[in-house]
Short mmCIF file of N, CA and C in Angstrom, two decimals:
data_model
loop_
_atom_site.label_atom_id
_atom_site.label_comp_id
_atom_site.label_asym_id
_atom_site.label_seq_id
_atom_site.Cartn_x
_atom_site.Cartn_y
_atom_site.Cartn_z
N UNK A 1263 -36.16 73.28 -49.31
CA UNK A 1263 -34.98 72.83 -49.91
C UNK A 1263 -33.60 73.33 -49.32
N UNK A 1264 -33.65 74.66 -48.72
CA UNK A 1264 -32.71 75.32 -47.93
C UNK A 1264 -32.31 74.51 -46.61
N UNK A 1265 -33.27 73.94 -46.13
CA UNK A 1265 -33.24 73.18 -44.85
C UNK A 1265 -32.21 72.20 -44.89
N UNK A 1266 -32.32 71.60 -46.05
CA UNK A 1266 -31.17 70.42 -46.24
C UNK A 1266 -29.73 71.10 -46.22
N UNK A 1267 -29.44 72.07 -46.67
CA UNK A 1267 -28.10 72.62 -46.63
C UNK A 1267 -27.95 73.28 -45.34
N UNK A 1268 -28.96 73.87 -44.59
CA UNK A 1268 -28.59 74.50 -43.36
C UNK A 1268 -28.30 73.22 -42.47
N UNK A 1269 -29.12 72.28 -42.37
CA UNK A 1269 -28.78 71.11 -41.49
C UNK A 1269 -27.48 70.44 -41.72
N UNK A 1270 -27.25 70.24 -43.07
CA UNK A 1270 -25.88 69.81 -43.52
C UNK A 1270 -24.58 70.59 -43.03
N UNK A 1271 -24.74 71.93 -43.09
CA UNK A 1271 -23.55 72.77 -42.56
C UNK A 1271 -23.55 72.74 -41.12
N UNK A 1272 -24.71 72.71 -40.34
CA UNK A 1272 -24.62 72.65 -38.90
C UNK A 1272 -23.85 71.34 -38.55
N UNK A 1273 -24.28 70.25 -39.18
CA UNK A 1273 -23.78 68.79 -38.60
C UNK A 1273 -22.27 68.97 -38.94
N UNK A 1274 -21.84 69.43 -40.28
CA UNK A 1274 -20.41 69.61 -40.55
C UNK A 1274 -19.78 70.30 -39.36
N UNK A 1275 -20.15 71.50 -39.26
CA UNK A 1275 -19.50 72.32 -38.35
C UNK A 1275 -19.21 71.73 -36.99
N UNK A 1276 -20.57 70.74 -36.43
CA UNK A 1276 -20.40 70.36 -35.25
C UNK A 1276 -19.18 69.21 -35.15
N UNK A 1277 -19.29 68.38 -36.15
CA UNK A 1277 -18.00 67.36 -36.31
C UNK A 1277 -16.74 68.28 -36.22
N UNK A 1278 -16.71 69.22 -37.13
CA UNK A 1278 -15.32 69.91 -37.10
C UNK A 1278 -14.79 70.52 -35.83
N UNK A 1279 -15.94 71.18 -35.00
CA UNK A 1279 -15.50 71.76 -33.63
C UNK A 1279 -15.20 70.56 -32.79
N UNK A 1280 -15.41 69.36 -33.10
CA UNK A 1280 -15.04 68.18 -32.22
C UNK A 1280 -13.87 67.55 -32.82
N UNK A 1281 -12.92 68.06 -33.54
CA UNK A 1281 -11.71 67.53 -34.09
C UNK A 1281 -11.83 66.62 -35.25
N UNK A 1282 -12.79 66.57 -35.92
CA UNK A 1282 -12.83 65.79 -37.26
C UNK A 1282 -12.70 66.42 -38.52
N UNK A 1283 -11.98 65.79 -39.30
CA UNK A 1283 -12.03 66.32 -40.77
C UNK A 1283 -13.21 65.99 -41.45
N UNK A 1284 -13.80 66.86 -42.13
CA UNK A 1284 -15.14 66.67 -42.52
C UNK A 1284 -15.25 66.86 -43.96
N UNK A 1285 -16.11 65.95 -44.77
CA UNK A 1285 -16.14 65.76 -46.03
C UNK A 1285 -17.62 65.95 -46.41
N UNK A 1286 -18.35 66.85 -46.97
CA UNK A 1286 -19.55 66.96 -47.24
C UNK A 1286 -19.77 66.59 -48.95
N UNK A 1287 -20.63 65.34 -49.11
CA UNK A 1287 -20.74 64.99 -50.40
C UNK A 1287 -22.09 65.40 -50.83
N UNK A 1288 -22.58 66.24 -51.93
CA UNK A 1288 -23.94 66.55 -52.23
C UNK A 1288 -23.94 66.97 -53.38
N UNK A 1289 -25.16 67.37 -54.00
CA UNK A 1289 -25.34 68.29 -55.20
C UNK A 1289 -25.87 69.38 -54.83
N UNK A 1290 -24.96 70.28 -55.33
CA UNK A 1290 -25.17 71.74 -55.12
C UNK A 1290 -25.33 72.61 -56.44
N UNK A 1291 -26.61 72.41 -56.92
CA UNK A 1291 -26.80 72.95 -58.31
C UNK A 1291 -26.96 74.44 -58.23
N UNK A 1292 -26.33 74.93 -59.02
CA UNK A 1292 -26.40 76.50 -59.41
C UNK A 1292 -26.05 77.39 -58.09
N UNK A 1293 -26.82 78.50 -57.74
CA UNK A 1293 -26.61 79.20 -56.70
C UNK A 1293 -26.42 78.67 -55.27
N UNK A 1294 -26.98 77.43 -55.26
CA UNK A 1294 -27.12 76.51 -54.03
C UNK A 1294 -25.63 76.29 -53.56
N UNK A 1295 -24.77 76.27 -54.53
CA UNK A 1295 -23.31 76.01 -54.04
C UNK A 1295 -22.83 77.17 -53.23
N UNK A 1296 -22.98 78.53 -53.55
CA UNK A 1296 -22.63 79.54 -52.92
C UNK A 1296 -23.31 79.85 -51.74
N UNK A 1297 -24.70 79.42 -51.59
CA UNK A 1297 -25.44 79.50 -50.43
C UNK A 1297 -24.76 78.54 -49.31
N UNK A 1298 -24.46 77.28 -49.76
CA UNK A 1298 -23.79 76.44 -48.79
C UNK A 1298 -22.53 76.82 -48.37
N UNK A 1299 -21.66 77.27 -49.23
CA UNK A 1299 -20.33 77.82 -48.79
C UNK A 1299 -20.40 78.92 -47.91
N UNK A 1300 -21.32 79.77 -48.03
CA UNK A 1300 -21.44 80.93 -47.20
C UNK A 1300 -22.05 80.41 -45.91
N UNK A 1301 -22.61 79.11 -45.69
CA UNK A 1301 -23.00 78.79 -44.29
C UNK A 1301 -21.80 78.32 -43.71
N UNK A 1302 -20.63 78.15 -44.39
CA UNK A 1302 -19.35 77.62 -43.58
C UNK A 1302 -18.37 78.72 -43.72
N UNK A 1303 -18.81 79.95 -43.75
CA UNK A 1303 -17.90 80.98 -44.08
C UNK A 1303 -16.73 81.26 -42.98
N UNK A 1304 -17.00 80.76 -41.82
CA UNK A 1304 -16.01 80.92 -40.56
C UNK A 1304 -15.32 79.67 -40.53
N UNK A 1305 -15.28 78.73 -41.42
CA UNK A 1305 -14.46 77.55 -41.30
C UNK A 1305 -13.69 77.42 -42.70
N UNK A 1306 -12.78 76.50 -42.50
CA UNK A 1306 -11.90 76.35 -43.84
C UNK A 1306 -12.68 75.51 -44.64
N UNK A 1307 -12.82 75.69 -46.01
CA UNK A 1307 -13.50 74.97 -46.78
C UNK A 1307 -12.80 74.89 -48.13
N UNK A 1308 -13.19 73.56 -48.70
CA UNK A 1308 -12.63 73.22 -50.15
C UNK A 1308 -13.71 73.01 -50.92
N UNK A 1309 -13.85 73.46 -52.31
CA UNK A 1309 -14.95 73.01 -53.15
C UNK A 1309 -14.21 72.30 -54.17
N UNK A 1310 -14.75 71.05 -54.34
CA UNK A 1310 -14.39 69.98 -55.27
C UNK A 1310 -15.42 69.52 -55.99
N UNK A 1311 -15.56 69.69 -57.38
CA UNK A 1311 -16.62 69.37 -58.23
C UNK A 1311 -16.22 68.08 -59.04
N UNK A 1312 -16.76 66.89 -58.91
CA UNK A 1312 -16.21 65.99 -59.70
C UNK A 1312 -17.31 65.99 -61.06
N UNK A 1313 -16.89 66.16 -62.18
CA UNK A 1313 -17.42 66.67 -63.37
C UNK A 1313 -17.26 65.60 -64.58
N UNK A 1314 -17.72 64.38 -64.53
CA UNK A 1314 -17.45 63.51 -65.70
C UNK A 1314 -18.46 64.01 -66.89
N UNK A 1315 -18.18 63.43 -67.97
CA UNK A 1315 -19.19 63.81 -68.89
C UNK A 1315 -20.55 63.03 -68.97
N UNK A 1316 -21.48 63.44 -69.71
CA UNK A 1316 -22.59 62.94 -69.85
C UNK A 1316 -22.69 61.43 -70.02
N UNK A 1317 -21.99 61.00 -71.23
CA UNK A 1317 -22.02 59.47 -71.41
C UNK A 1317 -21.38 58.61 -70.26
N UNK A 1318 -20.43 59.09 -69.66
CA UNK A 1318 -20.06 58.47 -68.41
C UNK A 1318 -20.94 58.42 -67.31
N UNK A 1319 -21.61 59.52 -67.06
CA UNK A 1319 -22.55 59.54 -66.08
C UNK A 1319 -23.67 58.39 -66.46
N UNK A 1320 -24.13 58.40 -67.41
CA UNK A 1320 -25.32 57.52 -67.91
C UNK A 1320 -24.87 56.17 -67.64
N UNK A 1321 -23.66 55.82 -68.26
CA UNK A 1321 -23.12 54.34 -67.94
C UNK A 1321 -23.10 54.13 -66.45
N UNK A 1322 -22.44 55.06 -65.57
CA UNK A 1322 -22.49 54.58 -64.17
C UNK A 1322 -23.82 54.46 -63.61
N UNK A 1323 -24.93 55.44 -64.06
CA UNK A 1323 -26.17 55.21 -63.65
C UNK A 1323 -26.86 53.81 -64.01
N UNK A 1324 -26.48 53.25 -65.04
CA UNK A 1324 -26.95 52.01 -65.54
C UNK A 1324 -26.52 50.92 -64.62
N UNK A 1325 -25.50 51.01 -64.00
CA UNK A 1325 -24.68 50.05 -63.21
C UNK A 1325 -25.32 50.19 -61.72
N UNK A 1326 -25.95 51.22 -61.47
CA UNK A 1326 -26.25 51.33 -59.97
C UNK A 1326 -27.61 50.48 -59.70
N UNK A 1327 -27.70 49.94 -58.56
CA UNK A 1327 -28.88 49.40 -58.02
C UNK A 1327 -30.21 50.40 -57.87
N UNK A 1328 -29.80 51.57 -57.52
CA UNK A 1328 -30.78 52.51 -57.26
C UNK A 1328 -30.76 53.55 -58.41
N UNK A 1329 -31.64 54.27 -58.58
CA UNK A 1329 -31.79 55.34 -59.87
C UNK A 1329 -31.89 56.59 -59.17
N UNK A 1330 -31.02 57.43 -59.72
CA UNK A 1330 -30.75 58.79 -59.16
C UNK A 1330 -31.35 59.93 -60.08
N UNK A 1331 -31.69 59.47 -61.26
CA UNK A 1331 -32.09 60.29 -62.40
C UNK A 1331 -33.80 59.87 -62.64
N UNK A 1332 -34.52 60.52 -61.81
CA UNK A 1332 -36.25 60.11 -61.95
C UNK A 1332 -36.79 61.52 -62.24
N UNK A 1333 -37.43 61.52 -63.31
CA UNK A 1333 -38.14 62.75 -63.66
C UNK A 1333 -37.44 63.81 -64.44
N UNK A 1334 -36.20 63.41 -64.91
CA UNK A 1334 -35.33 64.38 -65.66
C UNK A 1334 -34.24 63.43 -66.17
N UNK A 1335 -33.52 63.92 -67.30
CA UNK A 1335 -32.44 63.06 -67.91
C UNK A 1335 -31.14 63.54 -67.26
N UNK A 1336 -30.12 62.60 -67.52
CA UNK A 1336 -28.84 62.83 -67.13
C UNK A 1336 -28.50 64.17 -67.67
N UNK A 1337 -28.67 64.34 -69.16
CA UNK A 1337 -28.38 65.39 -70.12
C UNK A 1337 -28.91 66.82 -69.62
N UNK A 1338 -30.26 66.68 -69.50
CA UNK A 1338 -30.81 67.96 -69.02
C UNK A 1338 -30.27 68.49 -67.47
N UNK A 1339 -30.11 67.68 -66.58
CA UNK A 1339 -29.54 67.91 -65.32
C UNK A 1339 -28.08 68.40 -65.51
N UNK A 1340 -27.32 67.72 -66.37
CA UNK A 1340 -25.88 68.15 -66.50
C UNK A 1340 -25.96 69.47 -67.08
N UNK A 1341 -26.57 69.69 -68.25
CA UNK A 1341 -26.55 70.98 -68.87
C UNK A 1341 -26.92 72.29 -67.99
N UNK A 1342 -28.07 72.10 -67.05
CA UNK A 1342 -28.42 73.04 -65.97
C UNK A 1342 -27.23 73.27 -65.01
N UNK A 1343 -26.70 72.19 -64.60
CA UNK A 1343 -25.70 72.19 -63.68
C UNK A 1343 -24.53 73.00 -64.27
N UNK A 1344 -24.03 72.69 -65.68
CA UNK A 1344 -22.95 73.33 -66.07
C UNK A 1344 -23.08 74.78 -66.29
N UNK A 1345 -24.43 75.13 -66.83
CA UNK A 1345 -24.85 76.59 -67.01
C UNK A 1345 -24.93 77.37 -65.84
N UNK A 1346 -25.34 76.90 -64.79
CA UNK A 1346 -25.88 77.87 -63.61
C UNK A 1346 -25.03 77.75 -62.41
N UNK A 1347 -24.14 76.74 -62.33
CA UNK A 1347 -23.39 76.48 -61.05
C UNK A 1347 -22.02 77.48 -61.04
N UNK A 1348 -21.76 78.29 -60.40
CA UNK A 1348 -20.37 79.02 -60.18
C UNK A 1348 -19.11 78.34 -60.38
N UNK A 1349 -18.30 78.68 -61.21
CA UNK A 1349 -16.92 77.62 -61.41
C UNK A 1349 -15.97 78.32 -60.28
N UNK A 1350 -16.24 77.79 -59.03
CA UNK A 1350 -15.42 78.00 -58.03
C UNK A 1350 -14.70 76.66 -57.57
N UNK A 1351 -13.67 76.82 -57.01
CA UNK A 1351 -12.79 75.47 -56.59
C UNK A 1351 -12.23 74.76 -57.65
N UNK A 1352 -12.11 73.48 -57.39
CA UNK A 1352 -11.51 72.62 -58.27
C UNK A 1352 -12.41 71.79 -58.95
N UNK A 1353 -12.66 71.94 -60.34
CA UNK A 1353 -13.66 71.23 -61.09
C UNK A 1353 -12.71 70.12 -61.81
N UNK A 1354 -13.07 68.84 -61.65
CA UNK A 1354 -12.23 67.67 -61.94
C UNK A 1354 -13.12 66.79 -62.82
N UNK A 1355 -12.41 66.67 -64.15
CA UNK A 1355 -13.21 65.88 -65.04
C UNK A 1355 -12.73 64.33 -64.83
N UNK A 1356 -13.65 63.68 -64.24
CA UNK A 1356 -13.26 62.17 -63.72
C UNK A 1356 -13.75 61.09 -64.83
N UNK A 1357 -14.04 61.36 -66.13
CA UNK A 1357 -14.57 60.70 -67.14
C UNK A 1357 -13.70 59.49 -67.29
N UNK A 1358 -12.57 59.60 -67.22
CA UNK A 1358 -11.72 58.53 -67.58
C UNK A 1358 -10.66 58.06 -66.39
N UNK A 1359 -11.28 58.52 -65.22
CA UNK A 1359 -10.29 58.40 -63.99
C UNK A 1359 -10.80 57.27 -62.83
N UNK A 1360 -9.92 56.40 -62.43
CA UNK A 1360 -10.45 55.39 -61.45
C UNK A 1360 -10.70 56.42 -60.16
N UNK A 1361 -11.08 55.45 -59.29
CA UNK A 1361 -11.33 56.02 -57.89
C UNK A 1361 -9.94 56.53 -57.18
N UNK A 1362 -8.99 55.82 -57.64
CA UNK A 1362 -7.68 56.06 -56.93
C UNK A 1362 -6.97 57.25 -57.73
N UNK A 1363 -7.21 57.34 -58.75
CA UNK A 1363 -6.59 58.59 -59.81
C UNK A 1363 -7.42 59.85 -59.40
N UNK A 1364 -8.64 59.85 -59.41
CA UNK A 1364 -9.24 61.12 -58.73
C UNK A 1364 -8.90 61.47 -57.45
N UNK A 1365 -8.83 60.53 -56.56
CA UNK A 1365 -8.41 60.75 -55.12
C UNK A 1365 -6.90 61.53 -55.21
N UNK A 1366 -6.15 60.74 -56.01
CA UNK A 1366 -4.80 61.21 -56.17
C UNK A 1366 -4.65 62.74 -56.65
N UNK A 1367 -5.69 63.13 -57.75
CA UNK A 1367 -5.53 64.37 -58.30
C UNK A 1367 -6.04 65.41 -57.39
N UNK A 1368 -7.18 64.99 -56.63
CA UNK A 1368 -7.56 65.87 -55.56
C UNK A 1368 -6.63 66.31 -54.50
N UNK A 1369 -5.72 65.19 -54.18
CA UNK A 1369 -4.88 65.56 -52.96
C UNK A 1369 -3.75 66.34 -53.59
N UNK A 1370 -3.41 66.24 -54.78
CA UNK A 1370 -2.45 66.92 -55.58
C UNK A 1370 -2.66 68.32 -55.59
N UNK A 1371 -3.89 68.60 -56.12
CA UNK A 1371 -4.38 69.96 -56.44
C UNK A 1371 -5.28 70.81 -55.66
N UNK A 1372 -5.71 70.04 -54.49
CA UNK A 1372 -6.67 70.72 -53.58
C UNK A 1372 -6.06 72.10 -52.96
N UNK A 1373 -5.10 71.75 -52.14
CA UNK A 1373 -4.49 73.14 -51.77
C UNK A 1373 -4.34 74.53 -52.56
N UNK A 1374 -4.00 74.35 -53.87
CA UNK A 1374 -3.84 75.10 -54.84
C UNK A 1374 -5.13 75.78 -55.41
N UNK A 1375 -6.09 74.74 -55.75
CA UNK A 1375 -7.23 75.12 -56.52
C UNK A 1375 -8.50 74.91 -55.95
N UNK A 1376 -8.64 74.27 -54.56
CA UNK A 1376 -10.06 73.97 -54.20
C UNK A 1376 -10.21 74.80 -52.93
N UNK A 1377 -9.36 75.63 -52.41
CA UNK A 1377 -9.62 76.36 -51.00
C UNK A 1377 -10.55 77.46 -51.44
N UNK A 1378 -11.65 77.36 -50.66
CA UNK A 1378 -12.49 78.69 -50.76
C UNK A 1378 -12.21 79.69 -49.81
N UNK A 1379 -12.02 80.81 -50.26
CA UNK A 1379 -11.62 82.24 -49.79
C UNK A 1379 -10.26 82.19 -49.06
#
C-alpha cells in the first residue's frame, strides 16, 4: 500500500522539478495523509480535502459508470475517513457546490488555508 504513495510522490516531484504545476488526486485515508505529505516535505504542498456529505456521495456514485465502493458502504468509509484522517489543510464541504463553485472556493482560500508547513 505504501508503494502507491511513494511512487505517486516520486512522479509528482519529477514533474515539479521539470517546471510543471502538479495536482495529486487520491484517497489518503487516516495517517496515510501525513505519510504522503511527509514524502513531499522539501516541496511546496497544499492539502485540499473535498468533503461532501454521505447522501451526496451516494447520489454521485449511482450516476457513475464504474463503482468505487465495493466491499464496503459509503457511510462506513466516510465515518472512518472523518474519524481517522488528520484535519490539516482546507476541508471543503462540496455537497451543494458545482465544480465551478468548488474550484473558485479553492482558489480563493488555498493560500490561507491549504498550505502545508
